[in-house]
Coordinates of C-alpha atoms and ligand atoms in Angstrom, one line a residue:
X1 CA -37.4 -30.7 -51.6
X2 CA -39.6 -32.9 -53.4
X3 CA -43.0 -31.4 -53.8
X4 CA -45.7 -32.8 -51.1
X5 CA -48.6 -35.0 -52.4
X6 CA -51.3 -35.4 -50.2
X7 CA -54.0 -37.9 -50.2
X8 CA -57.7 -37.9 -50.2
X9 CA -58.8 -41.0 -47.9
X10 CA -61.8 -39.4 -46.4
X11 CA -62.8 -37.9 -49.8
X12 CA -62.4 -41.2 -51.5
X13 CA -63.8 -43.0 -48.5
X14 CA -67.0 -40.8 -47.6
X15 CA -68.3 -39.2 -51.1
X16 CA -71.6 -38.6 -49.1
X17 CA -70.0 -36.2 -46.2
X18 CA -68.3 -34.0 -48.4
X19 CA -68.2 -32.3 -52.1
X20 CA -65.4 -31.8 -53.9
X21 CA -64.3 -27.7 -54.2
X22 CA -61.6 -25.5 -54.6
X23 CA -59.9 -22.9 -53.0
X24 CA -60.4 -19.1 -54.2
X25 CA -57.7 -17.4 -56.1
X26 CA -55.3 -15.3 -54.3
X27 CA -52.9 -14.1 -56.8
X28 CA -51.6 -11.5 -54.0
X29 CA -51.4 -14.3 -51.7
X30 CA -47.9 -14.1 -49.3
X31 CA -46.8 -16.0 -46.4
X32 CA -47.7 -13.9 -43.0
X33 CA -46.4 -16.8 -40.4
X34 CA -44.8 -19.9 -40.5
X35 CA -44.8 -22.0 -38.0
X36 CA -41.1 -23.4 -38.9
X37 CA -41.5 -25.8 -36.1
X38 CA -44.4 -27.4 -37.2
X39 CA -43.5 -27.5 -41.0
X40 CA -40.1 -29.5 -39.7
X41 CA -41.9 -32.0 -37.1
X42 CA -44.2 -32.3 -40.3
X43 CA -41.2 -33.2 -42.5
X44 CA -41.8 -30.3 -44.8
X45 CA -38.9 -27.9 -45.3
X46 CA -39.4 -24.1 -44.1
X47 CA -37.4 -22.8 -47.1
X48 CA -39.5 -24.0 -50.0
X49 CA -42.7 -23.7 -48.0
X50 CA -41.7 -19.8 -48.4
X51 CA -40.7 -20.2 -51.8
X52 CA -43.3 -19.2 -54.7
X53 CA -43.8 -22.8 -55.4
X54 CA -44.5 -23.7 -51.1
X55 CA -47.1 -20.6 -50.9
X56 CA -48.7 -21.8 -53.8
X57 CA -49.1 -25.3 -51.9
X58 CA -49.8 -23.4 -49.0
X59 CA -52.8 -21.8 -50.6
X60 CA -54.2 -24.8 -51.8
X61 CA -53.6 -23.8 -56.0
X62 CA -50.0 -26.2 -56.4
X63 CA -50.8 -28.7 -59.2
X64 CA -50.1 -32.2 -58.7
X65 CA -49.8 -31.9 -54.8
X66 CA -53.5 -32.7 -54.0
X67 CA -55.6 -35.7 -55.0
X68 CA -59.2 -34.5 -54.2
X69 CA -59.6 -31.1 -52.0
X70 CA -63.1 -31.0 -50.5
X71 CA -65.2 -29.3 -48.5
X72 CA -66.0 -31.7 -45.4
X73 CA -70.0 -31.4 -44.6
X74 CA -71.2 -31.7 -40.7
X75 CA -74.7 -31.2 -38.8
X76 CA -74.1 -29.6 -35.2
X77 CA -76.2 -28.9 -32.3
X78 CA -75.1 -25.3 -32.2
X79 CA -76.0 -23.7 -28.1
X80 CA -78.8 -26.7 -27.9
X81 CA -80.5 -26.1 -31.3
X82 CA -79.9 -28.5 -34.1
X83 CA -78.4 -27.4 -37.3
X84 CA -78.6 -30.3 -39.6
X85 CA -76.8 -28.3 -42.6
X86 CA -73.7 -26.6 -41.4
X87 CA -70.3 -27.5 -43.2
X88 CA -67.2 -26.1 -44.5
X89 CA -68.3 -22.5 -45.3
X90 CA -65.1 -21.3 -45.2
X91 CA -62.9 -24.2 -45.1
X92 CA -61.4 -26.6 -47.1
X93 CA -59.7 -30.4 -46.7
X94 CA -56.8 -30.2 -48.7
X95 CA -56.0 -34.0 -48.1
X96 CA -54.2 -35.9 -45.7
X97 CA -50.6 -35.8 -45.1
X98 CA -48.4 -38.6 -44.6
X99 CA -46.0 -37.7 -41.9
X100 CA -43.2 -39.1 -39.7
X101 CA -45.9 -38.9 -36.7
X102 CA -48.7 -39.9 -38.5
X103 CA -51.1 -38.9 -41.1
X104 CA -52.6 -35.5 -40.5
X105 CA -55.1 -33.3 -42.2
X106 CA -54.2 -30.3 -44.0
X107 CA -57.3 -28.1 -43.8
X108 CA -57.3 -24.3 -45.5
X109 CA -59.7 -22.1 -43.2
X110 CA -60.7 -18.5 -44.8
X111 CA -60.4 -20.3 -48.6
X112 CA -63.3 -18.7 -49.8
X113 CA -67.2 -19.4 -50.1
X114 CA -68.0 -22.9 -50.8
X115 CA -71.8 -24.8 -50.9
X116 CA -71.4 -24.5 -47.2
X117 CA -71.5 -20.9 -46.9
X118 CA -74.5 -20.3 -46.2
X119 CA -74.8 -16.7 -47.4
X120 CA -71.3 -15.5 -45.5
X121 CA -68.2 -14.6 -47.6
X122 CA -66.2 -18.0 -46.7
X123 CA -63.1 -15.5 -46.4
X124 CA -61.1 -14.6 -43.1
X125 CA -59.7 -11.9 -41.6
X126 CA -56.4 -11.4 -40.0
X127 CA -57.0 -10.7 -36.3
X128 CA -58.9 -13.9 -35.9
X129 CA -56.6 -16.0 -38.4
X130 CA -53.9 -15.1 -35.9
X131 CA -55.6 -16.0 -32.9
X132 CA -56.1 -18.6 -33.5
X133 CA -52.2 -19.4 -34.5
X134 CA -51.4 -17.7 -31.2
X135 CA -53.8 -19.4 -29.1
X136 CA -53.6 -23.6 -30.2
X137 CA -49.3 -23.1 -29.9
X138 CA -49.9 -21.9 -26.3
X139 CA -52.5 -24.9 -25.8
X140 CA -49.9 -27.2 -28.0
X141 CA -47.1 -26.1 -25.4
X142 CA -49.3 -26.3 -22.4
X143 CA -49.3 -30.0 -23.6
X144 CA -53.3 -30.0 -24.6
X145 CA -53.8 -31.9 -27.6
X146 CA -54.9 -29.2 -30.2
X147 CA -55.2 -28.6 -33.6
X148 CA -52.4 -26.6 -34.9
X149 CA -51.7 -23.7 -37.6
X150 CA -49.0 -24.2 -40.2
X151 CA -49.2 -20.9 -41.8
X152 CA -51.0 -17.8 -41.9
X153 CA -51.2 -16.4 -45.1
X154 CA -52.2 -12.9 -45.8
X155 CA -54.2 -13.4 -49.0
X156 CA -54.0 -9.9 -50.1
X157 CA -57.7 -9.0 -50.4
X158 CA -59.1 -7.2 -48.0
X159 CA -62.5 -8.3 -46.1
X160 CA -65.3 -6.4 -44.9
X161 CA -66.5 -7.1 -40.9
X162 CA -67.5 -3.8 -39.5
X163 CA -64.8 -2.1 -41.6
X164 CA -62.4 -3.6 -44.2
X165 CA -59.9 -5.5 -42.4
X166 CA -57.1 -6.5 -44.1
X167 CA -57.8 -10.7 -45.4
X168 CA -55.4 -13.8 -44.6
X169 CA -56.3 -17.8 -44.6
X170 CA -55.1 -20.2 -42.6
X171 CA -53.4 -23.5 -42.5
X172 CA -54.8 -25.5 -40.3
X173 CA -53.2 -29.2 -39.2
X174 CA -55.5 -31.5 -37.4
X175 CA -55.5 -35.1 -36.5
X176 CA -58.4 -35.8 -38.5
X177 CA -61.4 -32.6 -38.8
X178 CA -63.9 -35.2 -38.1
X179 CA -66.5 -34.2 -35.4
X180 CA -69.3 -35.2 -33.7
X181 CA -71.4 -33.2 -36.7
X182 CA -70.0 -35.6 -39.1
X183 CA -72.0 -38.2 -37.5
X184 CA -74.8 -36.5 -37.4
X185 CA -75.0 -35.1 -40.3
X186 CA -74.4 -39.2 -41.3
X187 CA -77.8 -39.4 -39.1
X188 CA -79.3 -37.2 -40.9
X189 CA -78.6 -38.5 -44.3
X190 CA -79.8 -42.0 -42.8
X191 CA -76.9 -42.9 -44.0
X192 CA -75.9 -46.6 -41.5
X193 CA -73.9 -47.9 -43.8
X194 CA -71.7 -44.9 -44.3
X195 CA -71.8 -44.1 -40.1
X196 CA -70.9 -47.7 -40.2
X197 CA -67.9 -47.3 -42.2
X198 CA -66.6 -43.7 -40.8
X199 CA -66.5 -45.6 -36.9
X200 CA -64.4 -48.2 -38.0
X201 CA -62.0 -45.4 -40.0
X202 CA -62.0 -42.9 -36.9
X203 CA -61.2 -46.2 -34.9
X204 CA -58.4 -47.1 -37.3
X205 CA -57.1 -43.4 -37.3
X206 CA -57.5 -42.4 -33.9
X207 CA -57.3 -45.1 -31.5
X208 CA -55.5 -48.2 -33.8
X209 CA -55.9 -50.1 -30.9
X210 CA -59.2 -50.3 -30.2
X211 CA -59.6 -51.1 -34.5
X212 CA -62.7 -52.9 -35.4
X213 CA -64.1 -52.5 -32.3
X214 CA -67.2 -51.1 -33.2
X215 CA -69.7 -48.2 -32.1
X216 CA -69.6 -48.4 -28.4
X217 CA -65.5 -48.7 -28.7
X218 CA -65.1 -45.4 -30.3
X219 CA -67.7 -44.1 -28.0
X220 CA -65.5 -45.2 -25.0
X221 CA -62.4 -43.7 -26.6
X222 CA -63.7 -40.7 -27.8
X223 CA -64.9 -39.9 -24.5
X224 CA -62.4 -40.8 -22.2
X225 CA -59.7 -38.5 -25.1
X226 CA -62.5 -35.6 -25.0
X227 CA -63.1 -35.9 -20.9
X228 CA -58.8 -35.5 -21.1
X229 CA -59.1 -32.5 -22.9
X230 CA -61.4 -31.0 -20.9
X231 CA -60.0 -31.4 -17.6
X232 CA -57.0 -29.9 -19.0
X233 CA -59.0 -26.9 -20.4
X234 CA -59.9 -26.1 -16.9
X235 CA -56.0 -26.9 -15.4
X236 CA -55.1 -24.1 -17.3
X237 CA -58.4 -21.7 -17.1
X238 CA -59.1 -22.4 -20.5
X239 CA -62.6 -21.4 -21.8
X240 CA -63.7 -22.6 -25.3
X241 CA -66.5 -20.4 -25.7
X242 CA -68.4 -22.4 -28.3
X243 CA -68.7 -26.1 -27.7
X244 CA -71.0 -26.9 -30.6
X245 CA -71.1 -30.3 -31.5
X246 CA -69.6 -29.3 -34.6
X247 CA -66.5 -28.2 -32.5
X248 CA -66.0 -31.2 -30.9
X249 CA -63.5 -33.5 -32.6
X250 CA -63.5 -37.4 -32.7
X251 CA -59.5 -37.7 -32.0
X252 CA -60.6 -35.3 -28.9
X253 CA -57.9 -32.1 -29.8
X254 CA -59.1 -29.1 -29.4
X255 CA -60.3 -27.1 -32.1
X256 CA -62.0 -23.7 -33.1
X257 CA -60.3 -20.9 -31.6
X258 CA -63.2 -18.3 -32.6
X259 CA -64.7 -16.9 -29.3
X260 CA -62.3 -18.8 -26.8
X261 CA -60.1 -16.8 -23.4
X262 CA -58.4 -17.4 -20.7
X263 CA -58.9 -16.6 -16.8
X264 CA -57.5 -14.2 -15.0
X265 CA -59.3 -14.0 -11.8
X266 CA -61.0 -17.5 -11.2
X267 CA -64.3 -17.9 -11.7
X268 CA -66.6 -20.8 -12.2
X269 CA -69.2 -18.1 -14.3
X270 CA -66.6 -16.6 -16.3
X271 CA -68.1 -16.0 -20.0
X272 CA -66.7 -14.1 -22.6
X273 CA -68.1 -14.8 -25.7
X274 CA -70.4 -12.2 -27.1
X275 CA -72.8 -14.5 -28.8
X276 CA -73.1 -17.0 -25.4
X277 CA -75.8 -14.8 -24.2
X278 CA -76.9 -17.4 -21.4
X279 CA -73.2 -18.3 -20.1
X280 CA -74.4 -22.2 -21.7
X281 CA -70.4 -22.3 -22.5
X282 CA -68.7 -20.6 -19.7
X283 CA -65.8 -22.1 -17.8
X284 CA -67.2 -24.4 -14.9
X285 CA -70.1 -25.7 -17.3
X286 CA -67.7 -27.3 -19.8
X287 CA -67.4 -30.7 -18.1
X288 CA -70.8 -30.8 -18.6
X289 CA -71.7 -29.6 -21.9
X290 CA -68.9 -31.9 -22.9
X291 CA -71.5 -34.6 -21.4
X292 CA -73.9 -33.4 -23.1
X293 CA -71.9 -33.7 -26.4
X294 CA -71.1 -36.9 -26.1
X295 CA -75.0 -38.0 -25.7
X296 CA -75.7 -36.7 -29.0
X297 CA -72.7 -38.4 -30.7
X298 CA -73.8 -41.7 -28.6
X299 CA -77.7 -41.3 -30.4
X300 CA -76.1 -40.7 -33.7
X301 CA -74.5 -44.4 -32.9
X302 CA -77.4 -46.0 -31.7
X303 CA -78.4 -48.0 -35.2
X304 CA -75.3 -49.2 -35.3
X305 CA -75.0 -50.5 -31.3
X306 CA -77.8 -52.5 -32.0
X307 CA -81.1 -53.6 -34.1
X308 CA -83.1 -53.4 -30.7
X309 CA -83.4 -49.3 -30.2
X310 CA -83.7 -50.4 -26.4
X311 CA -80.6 -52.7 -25.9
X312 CA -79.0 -50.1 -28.2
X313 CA -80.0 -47.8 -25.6
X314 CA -78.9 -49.2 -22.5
X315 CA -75.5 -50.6 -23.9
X316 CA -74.7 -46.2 -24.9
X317 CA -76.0 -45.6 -21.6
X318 CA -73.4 -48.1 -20.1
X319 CA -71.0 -45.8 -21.1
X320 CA -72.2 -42.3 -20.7
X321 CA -73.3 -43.0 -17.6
X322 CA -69.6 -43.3 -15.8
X323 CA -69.0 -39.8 -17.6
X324 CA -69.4 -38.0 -14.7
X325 CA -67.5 -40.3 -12.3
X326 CA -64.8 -40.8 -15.0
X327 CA -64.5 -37.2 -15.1
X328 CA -64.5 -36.3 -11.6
X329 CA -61.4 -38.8 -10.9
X330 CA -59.9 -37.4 -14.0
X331 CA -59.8 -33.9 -12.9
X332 CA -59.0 -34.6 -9.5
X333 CA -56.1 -36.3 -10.4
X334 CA -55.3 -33.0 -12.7
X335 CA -55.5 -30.9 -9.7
X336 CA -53.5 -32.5 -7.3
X337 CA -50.9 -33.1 -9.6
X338 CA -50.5 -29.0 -10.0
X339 CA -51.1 -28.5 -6.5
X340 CA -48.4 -31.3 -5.5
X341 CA -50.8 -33.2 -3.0
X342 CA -51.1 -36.6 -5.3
X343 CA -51.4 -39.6 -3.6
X344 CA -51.8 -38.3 0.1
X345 CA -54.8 -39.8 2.6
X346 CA -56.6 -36.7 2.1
X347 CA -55.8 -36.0 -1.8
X348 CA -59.5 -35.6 -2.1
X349 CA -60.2 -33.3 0.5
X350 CA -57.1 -30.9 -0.3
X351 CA -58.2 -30.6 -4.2
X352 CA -61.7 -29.4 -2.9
X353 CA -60.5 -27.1 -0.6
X354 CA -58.1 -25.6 -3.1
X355 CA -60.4 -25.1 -5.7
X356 CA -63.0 -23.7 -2.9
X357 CA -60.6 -21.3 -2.5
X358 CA -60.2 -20.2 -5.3
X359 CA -63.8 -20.1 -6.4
X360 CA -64.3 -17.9 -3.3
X361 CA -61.4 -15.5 -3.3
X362 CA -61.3 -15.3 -7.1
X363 CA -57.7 -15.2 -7.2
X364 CA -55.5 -14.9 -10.7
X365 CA -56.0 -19.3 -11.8
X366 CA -52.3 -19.0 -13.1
X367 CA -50.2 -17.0 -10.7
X368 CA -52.0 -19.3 -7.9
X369 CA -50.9 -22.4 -8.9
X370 CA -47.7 -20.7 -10.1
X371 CA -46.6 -19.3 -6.8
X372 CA -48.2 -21.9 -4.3
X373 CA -45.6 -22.1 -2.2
X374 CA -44.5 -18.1 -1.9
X375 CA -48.0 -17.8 -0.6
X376 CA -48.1 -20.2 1.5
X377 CA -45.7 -18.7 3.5
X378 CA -47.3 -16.2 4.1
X379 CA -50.5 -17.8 5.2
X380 CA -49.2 -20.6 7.4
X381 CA -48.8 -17.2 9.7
X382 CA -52.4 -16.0 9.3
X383 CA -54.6 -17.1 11.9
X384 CA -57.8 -16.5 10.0
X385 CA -56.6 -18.2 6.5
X386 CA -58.6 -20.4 4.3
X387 CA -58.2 -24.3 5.9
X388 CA -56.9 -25.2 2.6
X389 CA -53.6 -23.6 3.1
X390 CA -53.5 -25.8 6.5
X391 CA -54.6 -28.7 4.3
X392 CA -51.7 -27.9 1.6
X393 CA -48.9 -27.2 4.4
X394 CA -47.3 -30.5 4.4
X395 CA -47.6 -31.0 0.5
X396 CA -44.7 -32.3 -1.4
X397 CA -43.8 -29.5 -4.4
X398 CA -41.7 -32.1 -5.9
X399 CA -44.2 -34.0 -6.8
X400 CA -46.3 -31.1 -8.0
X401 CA -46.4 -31.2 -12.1
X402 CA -44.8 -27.8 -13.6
X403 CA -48.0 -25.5 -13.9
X404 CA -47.6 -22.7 -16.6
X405 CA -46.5 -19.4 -15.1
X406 CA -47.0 -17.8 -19.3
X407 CA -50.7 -18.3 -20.5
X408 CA -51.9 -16.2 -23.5
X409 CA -53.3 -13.9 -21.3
X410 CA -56.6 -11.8 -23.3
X411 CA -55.6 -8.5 -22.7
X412 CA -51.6 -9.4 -23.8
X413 CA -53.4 -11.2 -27.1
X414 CA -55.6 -8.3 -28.0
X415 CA -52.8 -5.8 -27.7
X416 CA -50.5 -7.9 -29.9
X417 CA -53.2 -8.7 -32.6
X418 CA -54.1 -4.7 -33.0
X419 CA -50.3 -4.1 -33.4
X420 CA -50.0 -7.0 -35.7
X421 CA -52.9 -5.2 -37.7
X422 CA -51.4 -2.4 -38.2
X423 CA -48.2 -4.3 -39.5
X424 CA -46.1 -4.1 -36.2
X425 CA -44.7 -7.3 -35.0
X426 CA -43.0 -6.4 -31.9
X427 CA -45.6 -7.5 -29.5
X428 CA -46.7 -10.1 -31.7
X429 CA -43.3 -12.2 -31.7
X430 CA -42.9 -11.2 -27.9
X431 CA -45.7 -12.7 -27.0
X432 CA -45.5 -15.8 -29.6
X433 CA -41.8 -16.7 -28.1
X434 CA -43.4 -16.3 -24.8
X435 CA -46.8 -18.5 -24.8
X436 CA -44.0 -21.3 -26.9
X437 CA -42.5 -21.5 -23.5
X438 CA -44.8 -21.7 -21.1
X439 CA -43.5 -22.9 -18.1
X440 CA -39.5 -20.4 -18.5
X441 CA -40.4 -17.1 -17.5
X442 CA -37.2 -16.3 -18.9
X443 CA -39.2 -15.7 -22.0
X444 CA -41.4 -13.6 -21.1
X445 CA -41.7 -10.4 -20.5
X446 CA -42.6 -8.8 -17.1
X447 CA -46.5 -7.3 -18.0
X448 CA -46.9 -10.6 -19.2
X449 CA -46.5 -12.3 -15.7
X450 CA -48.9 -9.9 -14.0
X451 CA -52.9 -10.3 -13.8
X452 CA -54.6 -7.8 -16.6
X453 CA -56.0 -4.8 -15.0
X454 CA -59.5 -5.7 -13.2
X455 CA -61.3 -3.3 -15.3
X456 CA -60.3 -4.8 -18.0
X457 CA -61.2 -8.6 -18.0
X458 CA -64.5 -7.4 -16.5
X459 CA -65.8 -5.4 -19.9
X460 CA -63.6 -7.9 -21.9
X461 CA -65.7 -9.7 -24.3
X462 CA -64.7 -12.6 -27.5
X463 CA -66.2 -12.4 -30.9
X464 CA -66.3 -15.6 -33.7
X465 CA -64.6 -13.7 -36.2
X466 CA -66.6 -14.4 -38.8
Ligands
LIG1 P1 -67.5 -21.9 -36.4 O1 -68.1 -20.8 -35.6 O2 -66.2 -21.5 -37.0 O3 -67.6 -23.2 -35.8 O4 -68.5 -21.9 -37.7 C1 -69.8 -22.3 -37.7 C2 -70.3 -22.5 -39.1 O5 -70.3 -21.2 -39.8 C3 -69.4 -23.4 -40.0 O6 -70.2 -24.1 -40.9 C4 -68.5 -22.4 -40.7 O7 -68.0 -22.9 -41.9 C5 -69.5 -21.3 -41.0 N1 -68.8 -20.0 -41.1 C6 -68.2 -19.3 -40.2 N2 -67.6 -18.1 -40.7 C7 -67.9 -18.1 -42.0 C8 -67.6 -17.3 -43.1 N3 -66.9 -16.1 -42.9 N4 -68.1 -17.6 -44.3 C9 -68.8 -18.7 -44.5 N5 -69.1 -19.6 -43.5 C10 -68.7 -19.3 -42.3
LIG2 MG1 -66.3 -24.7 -36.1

């Protein structure tokens, strides 16, 4: 094929969010995973992409395929404290590529140290590289919008964590990598002009038909696409597990699979990550974090709203003000479409008993929307069961979306990651073919479709990674 060229828009566009840089030499560098799926909706050809001439492209070293790599420089209210210097310490814009979907970013993440790095080695290891593979195809499947991983390439150099683990990079494909951070670290700079400029690019990028419309139009957009993803997240018992402002993209996919896990049992509290020491990110609290979130990308557009800080003010206030409402009819639509009670007099009142339900019995999120109607059955008998069953009895299951009966489940992932460490790719592929397909059983296999072992998800605890 002919050799891909990517471009540099946001490096040409916004010299004063990023620095140009280059990827660390891997001579040992090999192809891990390749996510031939991707590389074909992508319009870039498996075969070469494993040839010596694709890895080389892969890693970020092909000559004449880039225009300007950089690394991309973001601020980021990280749990509640501000960080106004964060950035690509490990990461690396490759350019944009020109697609038949679209322009996406190719992004290296585990390329090395860059100005960014802030002391850390800028490399990856392999157990989180392919987690985070694993984890966005299941959230790309589920149909959340998600950044996604092109390859995973073992770079051949070990790193060290709490032992040497063996190294690998990955290849990381994103609507744009543009976050919240980027505008503030735009703030920070002082930079109006510039903040100027990058809201009518996001605007152009990610929502062409709100182009030109200014500050309070890409606030709107971003948060209505961010309260989306969100309400998704919790459809599926997704838990991020570190909702920085850095980690919250303007096109509103999902990114930054460090610390992130999925419920078994349901529960509102549920917390995984090791370094989320006050449960700021756990499951129930997204919605709102993700309020929060969008406040501080709303200040960082408050010059640009208007000269009057005041009217400024109240105009982002407009807006962030029907968050909660906007999110509330967002997610309740969500939920009665899995639990097949849409459009019924008492929609409302069904979706609240259901999820009192299963906030009170702490049942497994994905085999009860999975298997509504087996139980049911067996309730409609009981005397003494929960009113929502009552409530649900005259539901229509056609109209019920498909909910997922496969979710990566942590206890499946972690077993498949320690084999794949130890170079054994049964599980691994198992458990990749499965999550592709969420909603066929037929591809998974049986432990796969059980909840994990209670004494398991209750010691089970997510690290970054880094
Ligand atoms: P994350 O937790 O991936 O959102 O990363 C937060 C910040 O830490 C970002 O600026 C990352 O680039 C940086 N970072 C994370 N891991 C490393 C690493 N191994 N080397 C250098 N920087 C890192
Ligand atoms: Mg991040």
């Amino acid at each position: 094929m002919t050799t891909p060229v990517l471009r540099a828009e946001f490096a040409e566009a916004f010299p004063d969010l990023c620095l140009e840089w280059r990827a660390a030499d891997f001579p040992d560098a090999s192809v891990l995973q390749l996510n031939e799926p991707l590389a074909s909706e992508l319009g870039l050809d498996p075969q070469w992409l494993r040839t010596d001439a694709g890895v080389d492209f892969l890693c970020g070293r092909a000559s004449g395929c880039y225009t300007q790599p950089v690394a991309q420089g973001y601020s980021g209210h990280q749990f509640g404290q501000f960080n106004p210097q964060l950035g690509d310490g490990r990461a690396l814009l490759l350019g944009e590529l020109a697609t038949p979907h679209g322009l996406v970013d190719l992004h290296l993440k585990g390329s090395g140290p860059t100005p960014f790095s802030r002391g850390a080695d800028g490399f990856g290891a392999r157990a989180p590289m392919l987690r985070e593979y694993l984890v966005s195809e299941a959230m790309h499947a589920l149909g959340i919008p998600t950044t996604r991983v092109l390859a995973v390439i073992d770079t051949g150099r070990a790193v060290l964590r709490s032992g040497p683990e063996p190294g690998a990079l990955i290849v990381r494909v994103a609507s744009s990598h543009i976050r919240v951070g980027t505008f503030q670290l735009a703030a920070v700079l002082g930079a109006t002009d510039v903040a100027a400029e990058l809201v009518e690019y996001c605007l152009e990028r990610h929502y062409p038909e709100r182009s030109g419309g200014g500050p309070l139009a890409l606030l709107e957009s971003v948060m209505e696409a961010q309260l989306n993803t969100v309400a998704e997240w919790l459809g599926v018992g997704f838990i991020h597990g570190v909702m920085n402002t850095d980690n919250t993209t303007i096109s509103g996919e999902t990114i930054d699979y460090g610390p992130c896990a999925f419920l078994d049992a349901h529960r509102q509290q549920a917390c995984f990550s090791s370094i989320d020491t006050t449960g700021r990110y756990r499951y129930g609290h997204q919605p709102a974090i993700l309020g929060w979130n969008m406040a501080r990308f709303g200040e960082t557009l408050l010059p640009l709203i208007d000269a009057d800080p005041q009217a400024a003010i109240a105009d982002a206030q407009h807006i962030l003000g029907a968050q909660a409402e906007r999110y509330d009819s967002i997610a309740t639509t969500m939920w009665a479409q899995k639990l097949g009670v849409s459009g019924r007099e008492n929609t409302e009142e069904a979706v609240s008993l259901a999820l009192d339900y299963l906030h009170t019995h702490e049942v497994d999120h994905t085999i009860f929307f999975s298997s509504l109607e087996k139980q049911a059955q067996r309730y409609y008998a009981a005397d003494n069961a929960h009113p929502f069953w009552r409530t649900w009895r005259d539901s229509d299951p056609d109209a019920a979306r498909a909910n997922p009966v496969v979710i990566p489940r942590n206890h499946e992932v972690e077993r498949a990651l320690t084999a794949a460490n130890n170079d054994q790719w049964d599980y691994w592929d198992a458990l990749l073919a499965a999550v592709r397909h969420p909603f066929d059983a037929s591809y998974a296999y049986p432990e796969l479709l059980l909840p994990a072992p209670a004494e398991w998800t209750e010691n089970f605890t997510t690290y970054c990674g880094t």
